[in-house]
Structures are given as C-alpha cells and as structure tokens.
C-alpha cells in the first residue's frame, strides 16, 4: 500500500448517504495529481441488464457532480455480493483506500455480523475510511485534528504513514495518543519510551505532532480524546490480531471505539 491515498474505491448502494462520502474525498484528493476515484455499485446476479445501465447512469451523474480538476472519477457496476466485489475490485485496481458510509449515528453501532461494511472491514487488505451521517456533518466543518492511538506495538504504528498523509492534506494537527492501563505497570515504561521515540521521529521527519498521554481504560480514553477535541476530528487506528475484526466479539478496544466513535474513522486491519 502506498503511503499516499491516490486510488480510492467507494462502495455505493445508490443512496444519498453513500454519495455523501464523495465530498470528503474531494477535500482529500482534489489537489492530488493523478488521483482516481472508482465508484462501485453491486447489484444482484440475476438483475436485468436495464438495471445495470440505470445504476451506471446514476453513478456517472454522481461523478459529474463531484468532479475535481486533478481527480478522475470512474463508474463501475458489477453483479454479485457487495462486500466480495468491493474487496475483489480493490485488489484488481490496487486501491490505496476503500471509502464507505455507515448508517449508524455514532460509529458502526448498527453494524450486524455479515453486513457489507462489517465484512469489508473484517477482510480488507487496505485501509478503510468509514463515515456515518454525524461524521459527514463534522467533516463539512473542517477536520482540525487527526488522532492516532498507539499502544507501543509495531502493528499499531502501521497506520501512521497514511494518517500523516491525511493530516498534511487536511492541514490538520497530527496527535499521537497513548493510554496506559492501570494493570500494565510492568510494561508502562517500555511502551511509553517507544511512543515518545515515535513522536520524536515525526518531528524529525518535518511533520510536527502533539503527544497526549492518558491513563485508564483505552477505549474510554480514546473516545474521550475525540469528544474533547475542538473542531472536526479524524480517528486513525489499526485492529490487532491474525483475524482482524473477529476479536470484536470479545470486547476488544477496537470494537468499543469503532462502535461508539462519532468521528470519521480510518481503519487498517493488521494480520
């Protein structure tokens, strides 16, 4: 995956909410030379050809409404399962990012096991940008801060290059967040030292970042950091474990944050 998102696949169901994702992408990609957005609509395998043409025409109209000088839009319609086609198409075009809308007011609280968005998040091999109605409204006011929760592991840091890229494009503050748990005293010093070294490395790369150190439950602290931030926020984080989101059912930090966060979410699944 490239450190910069230049090729983006947008999963669309034809709704106004799904099209709303294109406005944030204009902000992110509008000045990026060679940027390309693929609008992908999936319909039933047995749908008549007429329905395919109608879906393609609707996507092409959406593309024209959101045209940007340096960003090209392509409309694609496929037959089959929506999640499978989004994942397959993203691999075919070597996308840097998948962008989707969710219908919950906060985070992905209305996700159910087997839904399109949940399945894409579970299996995607590239980052996913997820926006719900609240997040879309927040983005319209401008994103002032990109928050990256780090736990001292190399896996958690995998999202940093893309978070840096988003912060640069949005002219937003990059904020590294580390939460020390009360029962993690034996490793607290090691984790904090790595976080501080990572933070110093960002400064050395010419992209200053702020550092927030908190104590308590990780999920609650992350959500509190989002809620207390002034201006719009983008939360960028990884999911851990060989099975990605399969650990959500066991109450992981990612589950609590992703289901309750009102901000736009940039998620990278780590194997």
PDB file of C-alpha atoms in Angstrom:
ATOM      1  CA  UNK A   1       0.000   0.000   0.000  1.00  0.00           C
ATOM      2  CA  UNK A   2       1.201   3.475  -0.854  1.00  0.00           C
ATOM      3  CA  UNK A   3       1.729   5.967   1.955  1.00  0.00           C
ATOM      4  CA  UNK A   4      -0.464   8.374  -0.028  1.00  0.00           C
ATOM      5  CA  UNK A   5      -4.044   7.578  -0.986  1.00  0.00           C
ATOM      6  CA  UNK A   6      -4.310   8.245  -4.720  1.00  0.00           C
ATOM      7  CA  UNK A   7      -6.630   5.432  -5.803  1.00  0.00           C
ATOM      8  CA  UNK A   8      -9.839   5.094  -3.824  1.00  0.00           C
ATOM      9  CA  UNK A   9     -12.706   2.639  -4.219  1.00  0.00           C
ATOM     10  CA  UNK A  10     -16.055   3.938  -2.977  1.00  0.00           C
ATOM     11  CA  UNK A  11     -18.654   1.295  -2.235  1.00  0.00           C
ATOM     12  CA  UNK A  12     -22.047   2.717  -3.168  1.00  0.00           C
ATOM     13  CA  UNK A  13     -25.581   1.435  -2.694  1.00  0.00           C
ATOM     14  CA  UNK A  14     -27.081   4.299  -4.669  1.00  0.00           C
ATOM     15  CA  UNK A  15     -28.202   6.246  -1.590  1.00  0.00           C
ATOM     16  CA  UNK A  16     -27.610   9.926  -0.868  1.00  0.00           C
ATOM     17  CA  UNK A  17     -25.613   8.892   2.207  1.00  0.00           C
ATOM     18  CA  UNK A  18     -23.249   6.808   0.089  1.00  0.00           C
ATOM     19  CA  UNK A  19     -22.759   9.700  -2.321  1.00  0.00           C
ATOM     20  CA  UNK A  20     -22.020  11.959   0.643  1.00  0.00           C
ATOM     21  CA  UNK A  21     -18.667  10.190   1.023  1.00  0.00           C
ATOM     22  CA  UNK A  22     -17.508  11.883  -2.186  1.00  0.00           C
ATOM     23  CA  UNK A  23     -17.360  15.342  -0.601  1.00  0.00           C
ATOM     24  CA  UNK A  24     -14.653  14.364   1.928  1.00  0.00           C
ATOM     25  CA  UNK A  25     -12.756  12.632  -0.861  1.00  0.00           C
ATOM     26  CA  UNK A  26     -12.793  15.860  -2.847  1.00  0.00           C
ATOM     27  CA  UNK A  27     -11.109  17.543   0.108  1.00  0.00           C
ATOM     28  CA  UNK A  28      -8.519  14.786   0.365  1.00  0.00           C
ATOM     29  CA  UNK A  29      -7.795  14.221  -3.314  1.00  0.00           C
ATOM     30  CA  UNK A  30      -8.781  17.425  -5.082  1.00  0.00           C
ATOM     31  CA  UNK A  31      -5.223  18.754  -5.325  1.00  0.00           C
ATOM     32  CA  UNK A  32      -3.517  15.376  -5.766  1.00  0.00           C
ATOM     33  CA  UNK A  33      -2.110  14.881  -9.256  1.00  0.00           C
ATOM     34  CA  UNK A  34      -3.184  11.543 -10.706  1.00  0.00           C
ATOM     35  CA  UNK A  35      -5.860  10.825  -8.097  1.00  0.00           C
ATOM     36  CA  UNK A  36      -8.611   8.446  -9.162  1.00  0.00           C
ATOM     37  CA  UNK A  37     -11.908   7.528  -7.502  1.00  0.00           C
ATOM     38  CA  UNK A  38     -13.718   4.346  -8.513  1.00  0.00           C
ATOM     39  CA  UNK A  39     -17.445   4.412  -7.772  1.00  0.00           C
ATOM     40  CA  UNK A  40     -18.580   0.818  -7.412  1.00  0.00           C
ATOM     41  CA  UNK A  41     -22.193  -0.342  -7.277  1.00  0.00           C
ATOM     42  CA  UNK A  42     -23.060  -4.011  -6.929  1.00  0.00           C
ATOM     43  CA  UNK A  43     -26.418  -5.424  -7.946  1.00  0.00           C
ATOM     44  CA  UNK A  44     -27.979  -8.864  -7.781  1.00  0.00           C
ATOM     45  CA  UNK A  45     -26.547 -11.526 -10.055  1.00  0.00           C
ATOM     46  CA  UNK A  46     -29.924 -12.057 -11.729  1.00  0.00           C
ATOM     47  CA  UNK A  47     -30.741  -8.358 -12.189  1.00  0.00           C
ATOM     48  CA  UNK A  48     -31.808  -7.388 -15.726  1.00  0.00           C
ATOM     49  CA  UNK A  49     -29.413  -5.503 -17.987  1.00  0.00           C
ATOM     50  CA  UNK A  50     -31.675  -2.470 -17.766  1.00  0.00           C
ATOM     51  CA  UNK A  51     -30.964  -2.203 -14.027  1.00  0.00           C
ATOM     52  CA  UNK A  52     -27.235  -2.277 -14.676  1.00  0.00           C
ATOM     53  CA  UNK A  53     -27.499   0.607 -17.121  1.00  0.00           C
ATOM     54  CA  UNK A  54     -29.633   2.615 -14.695  1.00  0.00           C
ATOM     55  CA  UNK A  55     -27.117   2.058 -11.899  1.00  0.00           C
ATOM     56  CA  UNK A  56     -24.219   3.050 -14.141  1.00  0.00           C
ATOM     57  CA  UNK A  57     -26.010   6.217 -15.277  1.00  0.00           C
ATOM     58  CA  UNK A  58     -26.679   7.215 -11.657  1.00  0.00           C
ATOM     59  CA  UNK A  59     -23.015   6.703 -10.738  1.00  0.00           C
ATOM     60  CA  UNK A  60     -21.867   8.730 -13.731  1.00  0.00           C
ATOM     61  CA  UNK A  61     -24.153  11.585 -12.688  1.00  0.00           C
ATOM     62  CA  UNK A  62     -22.695  11.470  -9.178  1.00  0.00           C
ATOM     63  CA  UNK A  63     -19.192  11.550 -10.651  1.00  0.00           C
ATOM     64  CA  UNK A  64     -20.024  14.652 -12.677  1.00  0.00           C
ATOM     65  CA  UNK A  65     -21.469  16.391  -9.616  1.00  0.00           C
ATOM     66  CA  UNK A  66     -18.238  15.855  -7.695  1.00  0.00           C
ATOM     67  CA  UNK A  67     -15.706  16.365 -10.470  1.00  0.00           C
ATOM     68  CA  UNK A  68     -12.386  17.888  -9.385  1.00  0.00           C
ATOM     69  CA  UNK A  69      -9.637  19.337 -11.628  1.00  0.00           C
ATOM     70  CA  UNK A  70      -6.947  16.747 -10.836  1.00  0.00           C
ATOM     71  CA  UNK A  71      -9.121  13.849  -9.732  1.00  0.00           C
ATOM     72  CA  UNK A  72     -10.726  11.422 -12.169  1.00  0.00           C
ATOM     73  CA  UNK A  73     -13.915   9.513 -11.389  1.00  0.00           C
ATOM     74  CA  UNK A  74     -14.879   6.167 -12.881  1.00  0.00           C
ATOM     75  CA  UNK A  75     -18.249   4.417 -12.570  1.00  0.00           C
ATOM     76  CA  UNK A  76     -18.383   0.626 -12.314  1.00  0.00           C
ATOM     77  CA  UNK A  77     -21.319  -1.727 -11.837  1.00  0.00           C
ATOM     78  CA  UNK A  78     -20.893  -5.400 -11.013  1.00  0.00           C
ATOM     79  CA  UNK A  79     -23.129  -8.337 -10.323  1.00  0.00           C
ATOM     80  CA  UNK A  80     -22.716 -10.378  -7.176  1.00  0.00           C
ATOM     81  CA  UNK A  81     -22.168  -9.977  -3.455  1.00  0.00           C
ATOM     82  CA  UNK A  82     -21.430  -6.362  -2.498  1.00  0.00           C
ATOM     83  CA  UNK A  83     -18.697  -6.996   0.085  1.00  0.00           C
ATOM     84  CA  UNK A  84     -16.943  -9.591  -2.057  1.00  0.00           C
ATOM     85  CA  UNK A  85     -16.996  -7.337  -5.108  1.00  0.00           C
ATOM     86  CA  UNK A  86     -15.680  -4.324  -3.188  1.00  0.00           C
ATOM     87  CA  UNK A  87     -12.780  -6.399  -1.884  1.00  0.00           C
ATOM     88  CA  UNK A  88     -12.104  -8.042  -5.248  1.00  0.00           C
ATOM     89  CA  UNK A  89     -12.284  -4.800  -7.218  1.00  0.00           C
ATOM     90  CA  UNK A  90      -9.997  -3.032  -4.730  1.00  0.00           C
ATOM     91  CA  UNK A  91      -7.359  -5.679  -5.336  1.00  0.00           C
ATOM     92  CA  UNK A  92      -7.764  -5.520  -9.102  1.00  0.00           C
ATOM     93  CA  UNK A  93      -7.138  -1.772  -9.283  1.00  0.00           C
ATOM     94  CA  UNK A  94      -4.558  -1.877  -6.450  1.00  0.00           C
ATOM     95  CA  UNK A  95      -6.505   0.707  -4.480  1.00  0.00           C
ATOM     96  CA  UNK A  96      -4.839   2.611  -1.651  1.00  0.00           C
ATOM     97  CA  UNK A  97      -8.091   3.104   0.234  1.00  0.00           C
ATOM     98  CA  UNK A  98     -11.691   1.902   0.461  1.00  0.00           C
ATOM     99  CA  UNK A  99     -14.276   4.527   1.450  1.00  0.00           C
ATOM    100  CA  UNK A 100     -17.751   3.665   2.703  1.00  0.00           C
ATOM    101  CA  UNK A 101     -20.674   5.139   4.580  1.00  0.00           C
ATOM    102  CA  UNK A 102     -22.392   3.542   7.549  1.00  0.00           C
ATOM    103  CA  UNK A 103     -25.967   4.186   8.610  1.00  0.00           C
ATOM    104  CA  UNK A 104     -25.440   4.433  12.362  1.00  0.00           C
ATOM    105  CA  UNK A 105     -25.454   7.821  14.035  1.00  0.00           C
ATOM    106  CA  UNK A 106     -22.325   7.006  16.027  1.00  0.00           C
ATOM    107  CA  UNK A 107     -19.501   4.818  14.835  1.00  0.00           C
ATOM    108  CA  UNK A 108     -20.667   1.492  13.495  1.00  0.00           C
ATOM    109  CA  UNK A 109     -23.123   0.773  16.289  1.00  0.00           C
ATOM    110  CA  UNK A 110     -25.721  -0.538  13.865  1.00  0.00           C
ATOM    111  CA  UNK A 111     -23.333  -2.987  12.230  1.00  0.00           C
ATOM    112  CA  UNK A 112     -24.538  -6.547  12.369  1.00  0.00           C
ATOM    113  CA  UNK A 113     -22.464  -9.597  11.729  1.00  0.00           C
ATOM    114  CA  UNK A 114     -22.476 -10.261   7.995  1.00  0.00           C
ATOM    115  CA  UNK A 115     -23.334  -6.700   6.883  1.00  0.00           C
ATOM    116  CA  UNK A 116     -21.459  -5.295   3.893  1.00  0.00           C
ATOM    117  CA  UNK A 117     -19.410  -2.767   5.864  1.00  0.00           C
ATOM    118  CA  UNK A 118     -18.588  -5.238   8.645  1.00  0.00           C
ATOM    119  CA  UNK A 119     -17.403  -7.837   6.142  1.00  0.00           C
ATOM    120  CA  UNK A 120     -15.291  -5.312   4.246  1.00  0.00           C
ATOM    121  CA  UNK A 121     -13.648  -4.155   7.484  1.00  0.00           C
ATOM    122  CA  UNK A 122     -13.065  -7.752   8.530  1.00  0.00           C
ATOM    123  CA  UNK A 123     -11.288  -8.814   5.345  1.00  0.00           C
ATOM    124  CA  UNK A 124      -9.877  -5.668   3.700  1.00  0.00           C
ATOM    125  CA  UNK A 125      -6.152  -5.724   2.964  1.00  0.00           C
ATOM    126  CA  UNK A 126      -6.055  -1.945   2.674  1.00  0.00           C
ATOM    127  CA  UNK A 127      -7.261   0.923   4.874  1.00  0.00           C
ATOM    128  CA  UNK A 128     -10.970   1.680   5.106  1.00  0.00           C
ATOM    129  CA  UNK A 129     -12.390   5.184   5.594  1.00  0.00           C
ATOM    130  CA  UNK A 130     -15.781   4.941   7.268  1.00  0.00           C
ATOM    131  CA  UNK A 131     -18.171   7.865   7.628  1.00  0.00           C
ATOM    132  CA  UNK A 132     -21.581   7.923   9.276  1.00  0.00           C
ATOM    133  CA  UNK A 133     -24.063  10.833   8.993  1.00  0.00           C
ATOM    134  CA  UNK A 134     -22.648  12.533  12.094  1.00  0.00           C
ATOM    135  CA  UNK A 135     -19.094  12.185  10.766  1.00  0.00           C
ATOM    136  CA  UNK A 136     -20.079  13.598   7.374  1.00  0.00           C
ATOM    137  CA  UNK A 137     -21.577  16.658   9.054  1.00  0.00           C
ATOM    138  CA  UNK A 138     -18.458  17.040  11.183  1.00  0.00           C
ATOM    139  CA  UNK A 139     -16.200  16.847   8.123  1.00  0.00           C
ATOM    140  CA  UNK A 140     -18.109  19.681   6.446  1.00  0.00           C
ATOM    141  CA  UNK A 141     -16.950  21.957   9.252  1.00  0.00           C
ATOM    142  CA  UNK A 142     -13.327  21.015   8.624  1.00  0.00           C
ATOM    143  CA  UNK A 143     -11.019  18.432  10.190  1.00  0.00           C
ATOM    144  CA  UNK A 144      -8.700  20.134  12.655  1.00  0.00           C
ATOM    145  CA  UNK A 145      -7.037  17.078  14.190  1.00  0.00           C
ATOM    146  CA  UNK A 146      -6.040  13.545  13.175  1.00  0.00           C
ATOM    147  CA  UNK A 147      -5.788  11.352  16.281  1.00  0.00           C
ATOM    148  CA  UNK A 148      -3.683   8.175  16.162  1.00  0.00           C
ATOM    149  CA  UNK A 149      -3.936   5.871  19.210  1.00  0.00           C
ATOM    150  CA  UNK A 150      -0.710   3.890  19.725  1.00  0.00           C
ATOM    151  CA  UNK A 151      -0.137   1.143  22.276  1.00  0.00           C
ATOM    152  CA  UNK A 152       3.616   0.752  21.897  1.00  0.00           C
ATOM    153  CA  UNK A 153       3.407  -2.031  19.305  1.00  0.00           C
ATOM    154  CA  UNK A 154       4.765  -2.008  15.767  1.00  0.00           C
ATOM    155  CA  UNK A 155       1.381  -3.122  14.445  1.00  0.00           C
ATOM    156  CA  UNK A 156      -0.378  -0.074  15.847  1.00  0.00           C
ATOM    157  CA  UNK A 157       2.126   2.198  14.089  1.00  0.00           C
ATOM    158  CA  UNK A 158       1.271   0.762  10.659  1.00  0.00           C
ATOM    159  CA  UNK A 159      -1.466   3.391  10.234  1.00  0.00           C
ATOM    160  CA  UNK A 160       0.925   6.308  10.829  1.00  0.00           C
ATOM    161  CA  UNK A 161       2.091   6.948   7.223  1.00  0.00           C
ATOM    162  CA  UNK A 162      -1.463   7.297   5.958  1.00  0.00           C
ATOM    163  CA  UNK A 163      -2.503   9.342   8.995  1.00  0.00           C
ATOM    164  CA  UNK A 164       0.408  11.691   8.273  1.00  0.00           C
ATOM    165  CA  UNK A 165      -0.728  11.987   4.664  1.00  0.00           C
ATOM    166  CA  UNK A 166      -4.301  12.786   5.700  1.00  0.00           C
ATOM    167  CA  UNK A 167      -3.127  15.379   8.231  1.00  0.00           C
ATOM    168  CA  UNK A 168      -0.984  17.053   5.581  1.00  0.00           C
ATOM    169  CA  UNK A 169      -3.790  17.206   3.032  1.00  0.00           C
ATOM    170  CA  UNK A 170      -6.306  18.468   5.573  1.00  0.00           C
ATOM    171  CA  UNK A 171      -3.871  20.965   7.137  1.00  0.00           C
ATOM    172  CA  UNK A 172      -4.766  19.297  10.417  1.00  0.00           C
ATOM    173  CA  UNK A 173      -2.849  18.679  13.621  1.00  0.00           C
ATOM    174  CA  UNK A 174      -1.436  15.161  13.950  1.00  0.00           C
ATOM    175  CA  UNK A 175      -1.943  13.930  17.513  1.00  0.00           C
ATOM    176  CA  UNK A 176      -0.394  10.756  18.908  1.00  0.00           C
ATOM    177  CA  UNK A 177      -2.377   9.285  21.793  1.00  0.00           C
ATOM    178  CA  UNK A 178      -1.113   6.693  24.253  1.00  0.00           C
ATOM    179  CA  UNK A 179      -3.215   5.270  27.072  1.00  0.00           C
ATOM    180  CA  UNK A 180      -1.550   3.491  29.988  1.00  0.00           C
ATOM    181  CA  UNK A 181      -3.728   0.883  31.643  1.00  0.00           C
ATOM    182  CA  UNK A 182      -3.586   0.548  35.442  1.00  0.00           C
ATOM    183  CA  UNK A 183      -2.774  -3.173  35.231  1.00  0.00           C
ATOM    184  CA  UNK A 184       0.059  -2.671  32.738  1.00  0.00           C
ATOM    185  CA  UNK A 185       2.599  -1.220  35.159  1.00  0.00           C
ATOM    186  CA  UNK A 186       5.410  -3.718  34.306  1.00  0.00           C
ATOM    187  CA  UNK A 187       5.431  -2.615  30.641  1.00  0.00           C
ATOM    188  CA  UNK A 188       4.406   1.017  31.038  1.00  0.00           C
ATOM    189  CA  UNK A 189       7.916   2.428  30.809  1.00  0.00           C
ATOM    190  CA  UNK A 190       8.808   0.372  27.733  1.00  0.00           C
ATOM    191  CA  UNK A 191       5.633   1.314  25.881  1.00  0.00           C
ATOM    192  CA  UNK A 192       5.901   4.984  26.758  1.00  0.00           C
ATOM    193  CA  UNK A 193       9.538   5.118  25.653  1.00  0.00           C
ATOM    194  CA  UNK A 194       8.596   3.703  22.248  1.00  0.00           C
ATOM    195  CA  UNK A 195       5.703   6.148  21.903  1.00  0.00           C
ATOM    196  CA  UNK A 196       7.947   9.089  22.760  1.00  0.00           C
ATOM    197  CA  UNK A 197      10.557   7.882  20.260  1.00  0.00           C
ATOM    198  CA  UNK A 198       7.878   7.598  17.570  1.00  0.00           C
ATOM    199  CA  UNK A 199       6.669  11.097  18.382  1.00  0.00           C
ATOM    200  CA  UNK A 200      10.214  12.469  18.159  1.00  0.00           C
ATOM    201  CA  UNK A 201      10.647  10.697  14.829  1.00  0.00           C
ATOM    202  CA  UNK A 202       7.626  12.505  13.398  1.00  0.00           C
ATOM    203  CA  UNK A 203       9.181  15.831  14.357  1.00  0.00           C
ATOM    204  CA  UNK A 204      12.440  14.770  12.720  1.00  0.00           C
ATOM    205  CA  UNK A 205      10.546  13.946   9.511  1.00  0.00           C
ATOM    206  CA  UNK A 206       9.298  17.510   9.355  1.00  0.00           C
ATOM    207  CA  UNK A 207       5.721  16.834  10.415  1.00  0.00           C
ATOM    208  CA  UNK A 208       5.344  18.063  13.988  1.00  0.00           C
ATOM    209  CA  UNK A 209       2.843  16.164  16.088  1.00  0.00           C
ATOM    210  CA  UNK A 210       1.417  16.653  19.539  1.00  0.00           C
ATOM    211  CA  UNK A 211       1.563  13.878  22.129  1.00  0.00           C
ATOM    212  CA  UNK A 212      -1.223  13.051  24.573  1.00  0.00           C
ATOM    213  CA  UNK A 213      -0.556  10.639  27.452  1.00  0.00           C
ATOM    214  CA  UNK A 214      -3.552   9.325  29.353  1.00  0.00           C
ATOM    215  CA  UNK A 215      -4.283   6.678  31.947  1.00  0.00           C
ATOM    216  CA  UNK A 216      -7.313   4.450  32.288  1.00  0.00           C
ATOM    217  CA  UNK A 217      -9.329   2.195  30.031  1.00  0.00           C
ATOM    218  CA  UNK A 218      -8.059   2.524  26.432  1.00  0.00           C
ATOM    219  CA  UNK A 219     -11.441   2.628  24.685  1.00  0.00           C
ATOM    220  CA  UNK A 220     -12.912   5.185  27.078  1.00  0.00           C
ATOM    221  CA  UNK A 221      -9.780   7.349  26.916  1.00  0.00           C
ATOM    222  CA  UNK A 222      -9.718   7.309  23.104  1.00  0.00           C
ATOM    223  CA  UNK A 223     -13.387   8.266  22.882  1.00  0.00           C
ATOM    224  CA  UNK A 224     -12.884  10.972  25.496  1.00  0.00           C
ATOM    225  CA  UNK A 225      -9.976  12.409  23.497  1.00  0.00           C
ATOM    226  CA  UNK A 226     -12.216  12.575  20.430  1.00  0.00           C
ATOM    227  CA  UNK A 227     -15.093  14.169  22.325  1.00  0.00           C
ATOM    228  CA  UNK A 228     -12.905  16.816  23.968  1.00  0.00           C
ATOM    229  CA  UNK A 229     -11.100  17.860  20.792  1.00  0.00           C
ATOM    230  CA  UNK A 230     -12.080  21.222  19.388  1.00  0.00           C
ATOM    231  CA  UNK A 231     -13.081  21.199  15.740  1.00  0.00           C
ATOM    232  CA  UNK A 232     -13.518  18.199  13.476  1.00  0.00           C
ATOM    233  CA  UNK A 233     -11.585  15.017  14.221  1.00  0.00           C
ATOM    234  CA  UNK A 234     -10.446  12.018  12.186  1.00  0.00           C
ATOM    235  CA  UNK A 235      -9.570   8.918  14.213  1.00  0.00           C
ATOM    236  CA  UNK A 236      -6.968   6.650  12.588  1.00  0.00           C
ATOM    237  CA  UNK A 237      -6.253   3.270  14.148  1.00  0.00           C
ATOM    238  CA  UNK A 238      -5.382  -0.343  13.485  1.00  0.00           C
ATOM    239  CA  UNK A 239      -7.131  -3.507  14.551  1.00  0.00           C
ATOM    240  CA  UNK A 240      -4.916  -6.185  16.016  1.00  0.00           C
ATOM    241  CA  UNK A 241      -4.736  -9.918  15.695  1.00  0.00           C
ATOM    242  CA  UNK A 242      -4.419 -12.500  12.977  1.00  0.00           C
ATOM    243  CA  UNK A 243      -8.154 -12.494  12.382  1.00  0.00           C
ATOM    244  CA  UNK A 244      -8.689  -8.748  12.293  1.00  0.00           C
ATOM    245  CA  UNK A 245     -12.197  -7.910  13.429  1.00  0.00           C
ATOM    246  CA  UNK A 246     -13.003 -11.447  14.552  1.00  0.00           C
ATOM    247  CA  UNK A 247     -11.826 -10.383  18.004  1.00  0.00           C
ATOM    248  CA  UNK A 248     -14.534  -7.710  18.207  1.00  0.00           C
ATOM    249  CA  UNK A 249     -16.949 -10.219  19.696  1.00  0.00           C
ATOM    250  CA  UNK A 250     -14.722 -10.497  22.749  1.00  0.00           C
ATOM    251  CA  UNK A 251     -14.944  -6.842  23.690  1.00  0.00           C
ATOM    252  CA  UNK A 252     -11.678  -5.588  22.209  1.00  0.00           C
ATOM    253  CA  UNK A 253     -10.680  -1.940  22.321  1.00  0.00           C
ATOM    254  CA  UNK A 254     -11.308  -1.682  18.575  1.00  0.00           C
ATOM    255  CA  UNK A 255     -14.871  -2.922  18.982  1.00  0.00           C
ATOM    256  CA  UNK A 256     -15.777  -0.364  21.631  1.00  0.00           C
ATOM    257  CA  UNK A 257     -14.153   2.524  19.797  1.00  0.00           C
ATOM    258  CA  UNK A 258     -15.441   1.732  16.323  1.00  0.00           C
ATOM    259  CA  UNK A 259     -18.980   1.135  17.517  1.00  0.00           C
ATOM    260  CA  UNK A 260     -19.228   4.324  19.571  1.00  0.00           C
ATOM    261  CA  UNK A 261     -16.991   6.878  17.873  1.00  0.00           C
ATOM    262  CA  UNK A 262     -18.887   9.799  16.262  1.00  0.00           C
ATOM    263  CA  UNK A 263     -15.877  10.917  14.201  1.00  0.00           C
ATOM    264  CA  UNK A 264     -14.727   9.764  10.757  1.00  0.00           C
ATOM    265  CA  UNK A 265     -12.759   6.525  11.106  1.00  0.00           C
ATOM    266  CA  UNK A 266      -9.673   5.426   9.208  1.00  0.00           C
ATOM    267  CA  UNK A 267      -9.114   1.745   9.979  1.00  0.00           C
ATOM    268  CA  UNK A 268      -6.293  -0.585   8.986  1.00  0.00           C
ATOM    269  CA  UNK A 269      -6.611  -4.295   9.688  1.00  0.00           C
ATOM    270  CA  UNK A 270      -3.370  -5.879  10.827  1.00  0.00           C
ATOM    271  CA  UNK A 271      -2.769  -9.578  10.283  1.00  0.00           C
TER     272      UNK A 271
END
